[in-house]
XYZ file of C-alpha atoms in Angstrom:
707
model
C 71.605 12.214 35.359
C 69.280 14.171 33.102
C 70.319 14.710 29.571
C 68.902 17.840 27.946
C 69.023 18.383 24.253
C 68.577 21.919 23.067
C 68.126 22.973 19.502
C 70.592 25.436 18.181
C 69.095 28.836 17.672
C 69.634 30.730 14.514
C 70.630 34.297 15.083
C 67.685 36.676 14.925
C 64.976 33.862 14.803
C 62.881 32.816 17.844
C 61.111 29.482 17.212
C 59.663 28.866 20.663
C 56.347 30.605 19.863
C 55.908 28.804 16.543
C 56.657 25.439 18.142
C 54.074 26.122 20.847
C 51.395 27.027 18.313
C 52.241 23.987 16.209
C 52.067 21.722 19.242
C 48.711 23.198 20.262
C 47.352 22.778 16.738
C 48.434 19.155 16.604
C 46.787 18.545 19.966
C 43.512 20.155 18.849
C 43.605 18.204 15.603
C 44.148 14.982 17.522
C 41.280 15.858 19.832
C 38.976 16.537 16.882
C 39.994 13.294 15.209
C 39.346 11.456 18.451
C 35.961 13.083 18.876
C 35.084 12.303 15.249
C 36.173 8.686 15.674
C 34.143 8.426 18.852
C 31.144 9.968 17.106
C 31.457 7.533 14.203
C 31.790 4.628 16.603
C 28.804 5.806 18.631
C 26.778 6.355 15.486
C 27.595 2.855 14.305
C 26.817 1.464 17.725
C 23.459 3.218 17.955
C 22.678 2.367 14.340
C 23.351 -1.294 15.064
C 21.215 -1.088 18.194
C 18.449 0.716 16.303
C 18.610 -1.827 13.492
C 18.390 -4.638 16.018
C 15.497 -2.875 17.773
C 13.706 -2.350 14.459
C 14.264 -5.999 13.577
C 12.828 -7.054 16.923
C 9.881 -4.716 16.412
C 9.239 -6.149 12.941
C 9.446 -9.649 14.376
C 6.913 -8.716 17.061
C 4.550 -7.298 14.439
C 4.965 -10.450 12.368
C 4.005 -12.503 15.421
C 0.953 -10.283 15.946
C -0.049 -10.803 12.326
C 0.457 -14.564 12.611
C -1.807 -14.716 15.649
C -4.622 -12.793 13.950
C -4.326 -14.734 10.686
C -4.367 -18.078 12.483
C -7.345 -17.159 14.663
C -9.349 -15.897 11.708
C -8.755 -18.928 9.515
C -9.355 -21.383 12.336
C -12.821 -19.894 12.698
C -13.320 -20.006 8.946
C -12.186 -23.653 8.794
C -14.684 -24.451 11.519
C -17.450 -22.671 9.609
C -16.558 -24.643 6.462
C -16.274 -27.898 8.460
C -12.910 -28.686 6.905
C -11.802 -31.013 9.668
C -15.025 -32.747 10.656
C -15.357 -36.493 10.358
C -16.313 -37.440 6.809
C -14.788 -34.389 5.101
C -13.256 -35.060 1.714
C -9.516 -35.593 1.302
C -8.004 -34.491 -1.989
C -4.956 -36.072 -3.599
C -2.463 -34.725 -6.112
C 0.347 -35.639 -8.459
C 3.098 -33.695 -10.183
C 1.919 -30.965 -12.559
C 1.777 -31.699 -16.301
C 5.041 -31.315 -18.166
C 5.921 -27.868 -19.436
C 4.060 -25.900 -16.739
C 7.002 -25.583 -14.340
C 10.742 -25.115 -14.574
C 13.000 -28.208 -14.640
C 13.561 -29.774 -11.235
C 17.352 -29.518 -11.503
C 17.124 -25.770 -12.042
C 14.823 -25.377 -9.030
C 17.324 -27.221 -6.826
C 20.277 -25.265 -8.228
C 18.622 -21.932 -7.443
C 17.714 -23.011 -3.912
C 21.330 -24.023 -3.231
C 22.489 -20.487 -4.065
C 20.050 -18.785 -1.692
C 21.610 -17.735 1.571
C 18.227 -17.587 3.300
C 14.794 -18.932 2.490
C 13.643 -22.157 0.921
C 13.392 -25.563 2.549
C 16.090 -25.597 5.242
C 17.365 -29.182 4.922
C 18.595 -30.247 1.448
C 18.609 -33.873 2.592
C 14.804 -33.740 2.767
C 14.324 -32.245 -0.688
C 12.390 -34.393 -3.133
C 14.514 -36.290 -5.627
C 12.269 -35.177 -8.495
C 8.876 -33.619 -9.108
C 7.211 -37.029 -9.222
C 7.997 -37.436 -5.517
C 5.707 -34.549 -4.578
C 2.510 -36.576 -4.839
C 0.307 -37.259 -1.844
C -3.026 -36.565 -0.176
C -4.349 -34.737 2.871
C -3.599 -31.640 4.923
C -0.541 -33.027 6.712
C 1.040 -34.185 3.489
C 0.673 -30.857 1.672
C 2.289 -29.092 4.634
C 5.201 -31.534 4.558
C 5.591 -31.254 0.778
C 5.750 -27.482 0.838
C 7.859 -26.977 3.947
C 10.397 -29.790 3.351
C 10.172 -31.336 -0.108
C 10.047 -28.257 -2.367
C 13.552 -26.681 -2.280
C 12.466 -23.114 -3.047
C 9.133 -23.269 -1.192
C 7.465 -21.980 -4.333
C 4.512 -24.040 -5.477
C 1.833 -23.901 -8.174
C -1.377 -25.732 -7.229
C -3.371 -26.728 -10.318
C -6.611 -28.604 -10.856
C -9.869 -28.453 -12.726
C -12.913 -26.540 -11.536
C -14.201 -27.793 -8.215
C -11.057 -29.845 -7.546
C -10.551 -28.347 -4.069
C -7.696 -25.892 -4.630
C -9.032 -23.238 -2.238
C -9.664 -25.773 0.512
C -6.149 -27.176 0.101
C -4.692 -23.657 0.451
C -6.577 -23.133 3.703
C -5.293 -26.460 5.024
C -1.750 -25.564 3.971
C -2.047 -22.163 5.664
C -3.167 -23.670 8.965
C -0.489 -26.379 8.765
C 2.257 -23.810 8.199
C 0.987 -21.760 11.131
C 1.303 -24.829 13.335
C 4.926 -25.165 12.236
C 5.499 -21.477 12.873
C 4.453 -21.878 16.496
C 7.617 -23.968 16.929
C 9.800 -21.573 14.905
C 8.692 -17.940 14.926
C 11.420 -16.987 12.433
C 9.434 -18.528 9.586
C 7.372 -16.158 7.415
C 3.686 -15.646 8.160
C 1.431 -17.468 5.653
C -1.321 -15.130 4.431
C -4.051 -16.153 1.981
C -5.080 -13.531 -0.594
C -7.470 -13.680 -3.524
C -6.118 -12.384 -6.813
C -9.604 -11.581 -8.099
C -9.260 -7.904 -7.132
C -5.806 -7.403 -8.694
C -5.449 -5.771 -12.087
C -1.793 -6.266 -13.068
C -2.042 -3.622 -15.794
C -3.410 -0.800 -13.641
C -1.506 -1.834 -10.487
C 1.717 -3.332 -11.736
C 3.435 -3.603 -8.330
C 2.279 -6.843 -6.706
C 3.584 -5.765 -3.306
C 1.682 -2.462 -3.535
C -1.554 -4.386 -4.111
C -0.759 -6.783 -1.267
C 0.116 -3.822 0.955
C -3.308 -2.285 0.288
C -5.199 -5.515 0.887
C -3.288 -6.390 4.059
C -3.756 -2.894 5.484
C -7.476 -3.255 4.912
C -7.732 -6.758 6.396
C -5.466 -6.009 9.368
C -5.710 -2.384 10.456
C -2.419 -2.198 12.341
C -0.469 -3.063 9.178
C -1.385 0.358 7.792
C 0.782 2.088 10.403
C 4.199 3.477 9.396
C 7.032 0.973 9.600
C 9.831 1.416 12.173
C 12.647 3.818 11.242
C 14.403 4.122 8.893
C 11.498 2.787 6.782
C 8.837 5.042 8.305
C 7.916 6.302 4.832
C 6.291 2.924 4.028
C 3.622 0.953 5.804
C 4.263 -1.880 8.207
C 2.737 -4.297 5.699
C 5.191 -3.233 3.000
C 8.115 -3.495 5.430
C 7.126 -7.059 6.319
C 6.864 -7.925 2.634
C 10.235 -6.366 1.840
C 11.811 -8.259 4.747
C 10.327 -11.566 3.492
C 8.366 -12.034 6.702
C 5.123 -12.764 4.810
C 4.497 -15.889 2.740
C 1.774 -15.074 0.164
C -0.689 -17.829 -0.719
C -2.378 -16.442 -3.830
C -5.698 -18.030 -4.733
C -7.770 -17.501 -7.868
C -5.134 -16.766 -10.499
C -7.713 -17.936 -13.068
C -10.063 -15.177 -11.851
C -7.757 -12.522 -13.333
C -9.209 -11.347 -16.628
C -8.183 -13.359 -19.639
C -5.518 -11.443 -21.502
C -3.934 -10.160 -18.288
C -2.690 -13.454 -16.836
C 0.633 -13.577 -18.649
C 1.303 -10.010 -17.538
C 0.301 -11.013 -14.003
C 2.871 -13.839 -14.039
C 5.572 -11.406 -15.135
C 4.636 -8.995 -12.367
C 4.691 -11.754 -9.775
C 8.102 -12.968 -10.914
C 9.428 -9.396 -10.899
C 8.218 -8.819 -7.337
C 9.621 -12.004 -5.794
C 12.841 -11.634 -3.843
C 15.567 -14.259 -3.612
C 14.629 -16.757 -0.945
C 10.972 -15.727 -0.839
C 8.357 -18.465 -1.007
C 4.953 -18.276 -2.669
C 1.971 -20.469 -3.501
C -0.197 -19.847 -6.564
C -3.506 -21.660 -7.237
C -5.092 -21.796 -10.686
C -7.169 -24.004 -12.922
C -4.939 -26.170 -15.067
C -6.390 -25.102 -18.401
C -6.169 -21.400 -17.533
C -2.545 -21.719 -16.437
C -1.731 -23.576 -19.652
C -3.458 -20.799 -21.588
C -1.423 -18.142 -19.809
C 1.785 -19.923 -20.821
C 0.834 -20.578 -24.434
C -2.094 -18.699 -25.945
C -1.906 -15.477 -24.009
C 1.353 -13.598 -24.606
C 0.904 -9.838 -24.359
C 2.836 -9.316 -27.615
C 4.836 -11.278 -30.130
C 8.101 -10.250 -28.479
C 7.165 -11.724 -25.070
C 8.292 -15.185 -24.115
C 5.821 -16.834 -21.726
C 7.480 -17.986 -18.518
C 5.984 -19.973 -15.617
C 6.193 -18.965 -11.984
C 9.917 -18.623 -11.323
C 11.668 -21.513 -9.531
C 8.312 -23.047 -8.597
C 7.364 -26.715 -8.424
C 3.875 -27.766 -9.440
C 1.186 -30.228 -8.391
C -2.188 -31.040 -9.928
C -5.191 -32.128 -7.875
C -6.824 -35.378 -8.933
C -10.454 -36.468 -9.127
C -11.900 -38.391 -6.211
C -12.027 -42.160 -6.438
C -15.443 -43.780 -6.438
C -15.114 -45.286 -2.966
C -14.286 -41.903 -1.460
C -17.413 -40.414 -3.038
C -19.542 -43.321 -1.804
C -18.202 -43.013 1.753
C -18.760 -39.271 1.758
C -22.386 -39.549 0.668
C -23.230 -42.365 3.051
C -20.938 -41.120 5.854
C -18.804 -44.220 5.621
C -21.741 -46.619 5.521
C -22.283 -46.389 9.267
C -25.925 -45.330 8.878
C -28.209 -47.890 7.234
C -30.861 -45.239 6.604
C -28.409 -43.102 4.641
C -27.156 -46.124 2.717
C -30.693 -46.920 1.561
C -31.349 -43.249 0.856
C -28.317 -42.980 -1.451
C -28.557 -46.457 -2.998
C -29.864 -45.246 -6.426
C -26.791 -43.033 -6.764
C -24.197 -45.413 -5.319
C -25.351 -48.112 -7.717
C -24.722 -45.727 -10.616
C -21.209 -45.035 -9.307
C -20.213 -48.542 -10.362
C -20.143 -47.374 -13.996
C -16.772 -45.680 -14.476
C -17.904 -43.611 -17.458
C -21.460 -42.986 -16.270
C -22.882 -39.486 -16.031
C -23.273 -39.695 -12.240
C -19.721 -40.932 -11.726
C -18.196 -38.256 -13.953
C -20.220 -35.504 -12.264
C -19.556 -36.474 -8.632
C -15.823 -37.123 -8.795
C -14.879 -33.548 -7.918
C -14.979 -32.426 -4.276
C -17.283 -29.549 -5.226
C -20.009 -31.709 -6.755
C -19.697 -34.442 -4.149
C -20.040 -31.922 -1.321
C -22.966 -30.197 -3.046
C -24.748 -33.531 -3.436
C -24.238 -34.310 0.242
C -25.447 -30.833 1.290
C -28.571 -30.978 -0.854
C -29.781 -34.564 -0.581
C -28.463 -35.931 2.707
C -30.865 -36.353 5.617
C -29.668 -34.234 8.515
C -30.696 -34.779 12.122
C -34.131 -33.255 12.535
C -34.996 -33.403 8.806
C -38.195 -35.144 7.754
C -37.456 -38.412 5.959
C -40.395 -38.117 3.597
C -41.053 -35.088 1.405
C -37.440 -33.983 1.047
C -35.376 -33.934 -2.140
C -34.550 -37.393 -3.452
C -31.082 -38.364 -4.741
C -32.875 -40.185 -7.533
C -33.586 -36.790 -9.100
C -29.890 -36.653 -9.984
C -30.256 -39.690 -12.208
C -33.598 -39.078 -13.895
C -35.328 -35.758 -14.540
C -38.723 -36.172 -12.804
C -40.354 -33.678 -15.179
C -39.442 -35.517 -18.394
C -38.566 -38.972 -16.981
C -35.343 -38.989 -19.025
C -31.821 -39.788 -17.776
C -29.716 -36.750 -16.979
C -26.398 -36.005 -18.656
C -23.288 -35.006 -16.736
C -23.890 -31.321 -17.475
C -27.499 -31.532 -16.335
C -26.457 -33.216 -13.089
C -23.939 -30.471 -12.380
C -26.534 -27.761 -13.151
C -29.022 -29.520 -10.856
C -26.515 -29.513 -8.007
C -25.537 -25.887 -8.517
C -29.182 -24.831 -8.663
C -30.077 -26.759 -5.513
C -27.296 -25.458 -3.262
C -28.924 -22.228 -2.051
C -32.453 -23.681 -1.491
C -30.900 -26.532 0.489
C -28.819 -24.144 2.607
C -31.961 -22.131 3.469
C -34.247 -25.130 3.824
C -36.831 -24.466 6.583
C -36.038 -26.227 9.828
C -32.269 -26.345 9.441
C -31.370 -22.871 10.711
C -33.683 -20.125 11.893
C -33.441 -17.215 9.490
C -35.658 -14.255 8.588
C -35.286 -14.956 4.873
C -37.082 -17.589 2.856
C -35.190 -19.741 0.334
C -36.773 -17.758 -2.500
C -35.690 -14.413 -1.017
C -32.199 -15.708 -0.368
C -31.825 -17.090 -3.879
C -33.100 -13.851 -5.415
C -30.725 -11.736 -3.315
C -27.707 -13.949 -3.916
C -28.492 -14.073 -7.622
C -28.566 -10.291 -7.735
C -25.214 -10.097 -5.926
C -23.680 -12.597 -8.341
C -24.955 -10.542 -11.272
C -23.573 -7.386 -9.659
C -20.106 -8.969 -9.435
C -20.279 -9.943 -13.090
C -21.843 -6.804 -14.559
C -20.562 -3.993 -12.337
C -17.338 -5.336 -10.827
C -15.652 -6.957 -13.823
C -16.336 -10.547 -12.751
C -14.487 -10.393 -9.432
C -15.367 -12.785 -6.619
C -15.091 -10.199 -3.815
C -18.369 -8.933 -2.360
C -17.200 -5.580 -0.997
C -19.947 -3.697 0.817
C -18.338 -0.368 -0.080
C -18.685 -1.155 -3.785
C -22.336 -2.237 -3.653
C -23.144 1.394 -4.562
C -22.137 0.510 -8.138
C -25.333 -1.535 -8.395
C -27.328 1.718 -8.157
C -27.354 4.467 -10.828
C -25.240 7.374 -9.640
C -28.037 9.819 -10.328
C -30.034 8.165 -7.520
C -27.357 9.165 -5.015
C -27.272 12.691 -6.434
C -31.055 13.016 -6.069
C -30.968 11.776 -2.467
C -28.153 14.089 -1.488
C -30.210 16.913 -2.993
C -33.092 16.382 -0.536
C -31.684 18.900 1.987
C -31.178 21.213 -0.962
C -34.878 21.077 -1.865
C -35.812 21.598 1.784
C -33.563 24.660 1.855
C -35.355 25.985 -1.247
C -38.746 25.625 0.404
C -37.685 27.158 3.729
C -35.727 29.975 2.100
C -38.601 30.846 -0.237
C -41.093 30.986 2.632
C -38.784 33.193 4.684
C -38.107 35.443 1.706
C -41.846 35.944 1.107
C -42.526 36.453 4.806
C -39.760 39.008 5.312
C -39.883 40.579 1.839
C -36.201 41.249 2.151
C -33.685 41.176 -0.634
C -31.095 39.815 1.775
C -33.216 36.744 2.425
C -33.878 36.332 -1.266
C -30.160 36.522 -1.943
C -29.510 34.034 0.859
C -32.081 31.654 -0.574
C -30.522 31.849 -4.019
C -27.122 31.235 -2.449
C -28.346 28.103 -0.668
C -30.039 26.901 -3.855
C -26.872 27.408 -5.881
C -24.654 25.761 -3.264
C -26.956 22.751 -3.002
C -27.182 22.363 -6.743
C -23.413 22.559 -7.136
C -22.811 20.018 -4.363
C -25.378 17.600 -5.771
C -24.016 17.925 -9.290
C -20.424 17.490 -8.167
C -21.315 14.351 -6.259
C -23.161 12.961 -9.264
C -20.125 13.529 -11.487
C -17.238 12.704 -9.152
C -16.144 9.195 -8.229
C -16.573 8.623 -4.463
C -13.873 7.174 -2.250
C -13.169 3.631 -3.509
C -12.484 2.120 -0.074
C -13.782 2.468 3.484
C -12.598 5.576 5.259
C -10.060 5.666 8.058
C -10.886 7.197 11.403
C -10.780 10.982 11.693
C -11.280 13.503 14.436
C -12.067 17.200 14.651
C -9.491 18.737 16.980
C -10.188 21.336 19.652
C -7.870 23.675 17.773
C -10.472 23.763 14.988
C -13.176 24.890 17.402
C -10.864 27.542 18.844
C -10.111 28.868 15.356
C -13.809 29.070 14.453
C -14.568 31.012 17.633
C -11.514 33.210 17.091
C -12.403 34.123 13.498
C -16.041 34.878 14.344
C -15.163 36.916 17.422
C -12.550 38.871 15.480
C -15.146 39.838 12.871
C -17.622 40.692 15.626
C -14.997 42.868 17.293
C -14.218 44.734 14.079
C -17.830 44.999 12.959
C -20.668 43.654 15.132
C -22.159 40.393 16.383
C -24.581 40.124 13.466
C -21.751 40.220 10.947
C -19.897 37.653 13.028
C -22.882 35.328 12.738
C -23.029 35.870 8.979
C -19.396 34.871 8.468
C -19.688 31.890 10.821
C -20.585 29.298 8.094
C -17.629 30.479 6.005
C -15.315 30.149 9.002
C -16.626 26.649 9.708
C -16.051 25.477 6.145
C -12.557 26.971 5.935
C -11.440 25.606 9.283
C -13.020 22.178 8.859
C -11.591 21.648 5.389
C -8.212 23.187 6.139
C -7.503 22.108 9.691
C -10.293 20.078 11.220
C -10.129 16.890 9.140
C -7.086 15.126 10.487
C -6.867 11.513 9.391
C -5.414 9.102 11.919
C -4.114 5.623 11.212
C -3.110 4.888 14.780
C -4.099 1.502 16.156
C -3.283 0.908 19.799
C -4.173 -2.759 19.577
C -3.690 -5.378 16.912
C -6.981 -5.516 15.035
C -8.124 -7.764 12.220
C -10.718 -5.884 10.197
C -13.727 -7.928 9.171
C -16.477 -6.395 6.970
C -18.574 -5.365 9.972
C -15.645 -3.675 11.720
C -14.802 -1.750 8.563
C -18.426 -0.696 8.202
C -18.688 0.491 11.808
C -15.459 2.491 11.511
C -16.636 4.067 8.273
C -19.971 4.983 9.855
C -18.236 6.666 12.789
C -16.123 8.625 10.337
C -19.208 9.644 8.362
C -20.952 10.825 11.524
C -17.895 12.872 12.433
C -17.814 14.511 9.006
C -21.559 15.216 8.984
C -21.814 16.539 12.520
C -18.365 18.100 12.747
C -19.148 21.352 10.884
C -22.472 21.733 12.732
C -20.776 21.220 16.100
C -18.125 23.760 15.150
C -20.910 26.150 14.169
C -22.669 25.698 17.516
C -19.417 26.279 19.363
C -18.876 29.392 17.276
C -22.346 30.715 18.091
C -21.788 30.047 21.784
C -18.505 31.916 21.559
C -20.180 34.835 19.789
C -22.944 35.005 22.380
C -20.395 35.052 25.180
C -18.311 37.644 23.355
C -21.344 39.892 22.745
C -22.544 39.703 26.330
C -19.099 40.466 27.720
C -18.370 43.314 25.304
C -21.746 45.038 24.893
C -24.176 43.303 27.222
C -27.779 42.478 26.200
C -27.781 45.437 23.819
C -25.692 43.391 21.409
C -28.753 41.252 20.652
C -31.559 43.849 20.771
C -30.697 45.454 17.469
C -29.631 48.732 19.092
C -26.032 48.325 18.098
C -26.276 45.618 15.508
C -27.028 46.100 11.843
C -29.424 43.106 11.739
C -32.473 42.545 13.945
C -32.251 39.768 16.512
C -34.743 37.545 14.672
C -32.761 37.727 11.457
C -29.528 37.051 13.332
C -31.090 33.955 14.924
C -32.513 32.740 11.618
C -29.216 33.378 9.883
C -27.410 31.373 12.553
C -29.903 28.503 12.159
C -29.461 28.615 8.406
C -25.706 28.543 8.884
C -25.958 25.438 11.047
C -28.229 23.798 8.473
C -25.860 24.686 5.669
C -22.978 23.262 7.723
C -24.906 20.005 8.156
C -25.584 19.892 4.435
C -21.949 20.548 3.606
C -20.908 17.831 6.032
C -23.366 15.446 4.393
C -21.911 16.162 0.969
C -18.396 15.638 2.296
C -19.436 12.383 3.948
C -20.828 11.071 0.676
C -17.599 11.983 -1.049
C -15.098 10.694 1.524
C -16.851 7.739 3.188
C -18.685 4.698 1.847
C -21.430 3.988 4.403
C -23.861 6.807 3.398
C -23.926 5.496 -0.165
C -24.461 1.989 1.238
C -27.536 3.191 3.127
C -29.048 4.600 -0.059
C -28.102 1.431 -1.932
C -29.819 -0.836 0.615
C -33.051 1.187 0.535
C -33.037 1.418 -3.259
C -32.469 -2.311 -3.770
C -35.033 -3.194 -1.100
C -37.680 -0.991 -2.752
C -36.963 -2.732 -6.035
C -37.187 -6.129 -4.262
C -33.645 -7.075 -5.240
C -32.120 -7.594 -1.783
C -33.190 -7.233 1.877
C -33.008 -3.750 3.361
C -30.544 -5.025 5.972
C -28.198 -6.249 3.270
C -25.087 -6.422 5.448
C -26.926 -8.548 8.032
C -27.995 -10.831 5.196
C -24.360 -11.276 4.139
C -23.289 -12.073 7.710
C -26.116 -14.608 8.046
C -25.275 -16.221 4.701
C -21.703 -16.691 5.906
C -22.125 -17.761 9.521
C -25.439 -19.607 9.483
C -25.783 -21.106 6.010
C -22.240 -21.438 4.648
C -23.216 -19.970 1.280
C -20.538 -17.298 1.575
C -17.012 -17.430 2.940
C -15.036 -14.561 4.448
C -11.579 -13.728 3.136
C -10.168 -10.841 5.135
C -12.458 -7.837 4.795
C -14.619 -9.221 1.969
C -17.134 -11.983 1.419
C -17.003 -14.445 -1.447
C -19.325 -17.140 -2.692
C -18.263 -20.419 -1.176
C -18.023 -21.917 -4.651
C -17.119 -19.899 -7.753
C -19.288 -22.152 -9.911
C -22.296 -21.393 -7.701
C -21.632 -17.681 -8.210
C -21.507 -18.085 -11.984
C -24.627 -20.253 -12.017
C -26.589 -17.696 -9.979
C -25.383 -14.850 -12.205
C -26.462 -16.696 -15.351
C -29.890 -17.613 -13.945
C -30.826 -14.501 -11.959
């Protein structure tokens, strides 16, 4: 049985149509709500998938960075002989009181972090006194397991071995990361080039340095962070562990501000290592507040260790290579006998890894060295010129002064430079870092131009200008034409303006990225010239060709590209080669566009008017003047490209710098090759990313003071 319920109808009112419309509206509304819900669900689903994909992509990039960092520092550790038999092992104890936060506070903060820090609280040190130890394996264990926040300040006096310990820690952490790729990538950076007042954002400075050292990190980050670089995305995601060396190399007066900036940049759960001389760190926390209202604070939630002097037996074993060689034992006997006196000048001088390693480098007998005639360790004890005992300061000066001559001693490594030439060149570079670069430790080839007066570059860039004067004057006299005279004056004025602008403007501060001149630029040059030739004649088209080249090249042709198909770590030579390719593109680009434009005009004239277009019958200018005008246009394009290259790339200025310094007998003409040789063959320099540094800061200062 079917029961049917009918609604009573009111007289004169039909509700069937209204009910149908209402039912249809409800159905449509339900459909729209369903579609909207599905869209929201799909959007959330795809957003989650995209976020996961971006996370995977960031993880892959972090793994690429880890591989390049590890490979680079393994080669550098080999060059420095950090792990050879007989290398020095430094030891450390807890940092002096008052230089770090209380241990209980460090542990309390680490317990609140959801991610980051040492993963197992059971392995945390009971107090800061338990952080002591010695050796590469121990420092890796202390940082990765014993320090709850994985934030550490490494202190020590000059020459104590802080930089070497950071390299050992970096390599040890990379070994641990091979087993767990989720750990952040340790990256060693020198703070010498950071000015916390001018560049207050620590991550922005690190972003710039990382993008220079590792080219692929300059690419845009995965969406939705494509507005920032990959390096900045990795920093923001705490996938990079910064090991910051040389905090004491920041200018005095800026260090307290630098500590504030570092603390402000650190994210919860992010580790960091900071190396500094003990006295400079104490000064930053006491004598160096930026104003009376500022309260000095140490590195936030960071533990601290202080490197200790070497014990006498360690020094003796290092000099005599463990006593296994009787010849070496006899050779070093005058010094080892002096080491018995705890407060003696020799003992006090040689108890730092720097001085002990310098003594071994200078006075040890290497395989192949002549036994007689070489430097004698006895010279450390008594000055042979005055026959008086040396003080501790004199011993240290003797070692610093003897490092470069010993590294370039004839017979050790074949090199085109004599010890005197090498010492003169390195002394000049050390003085350049002090006088022109604000005391930084980074030897940046693109900033060597600051060692040359800017007017020298302006004069050199004006050479084509003077050639144009001579050629234009001769042509003007030969043709006796006002047009040529006007053209000559135009070239003279343009050259003078370009030279003056270059002399007054600051060139690009860093190496240039790769650029290309697109085919669209060439098509536009041909199109503009042919359009003018169509409206006027071929001669006028040739006259406007240089203008078309400049407009198109400046407006459309220079397209910077940061694409890197492969993961590349940029060393100084790679940066230089890339910059040179960019400079060649800028110099030759306008000239090539001009040649293409001329070829297009010739084709256009032949097709439209035949040979008569170039006989002067239909053109306003004779053929010879058209040809000379075209040649002048190409020359002017080359000159304009040269001026642009000097302004936007660094290698042309480096070429002038090398010739200028070589003529003044300051450095070799092949200065970059000299830097590479000093690093790879002699160990005088070390490479940190895209820059070179003196292997020992004290050697740099000694050379600068005695150049």
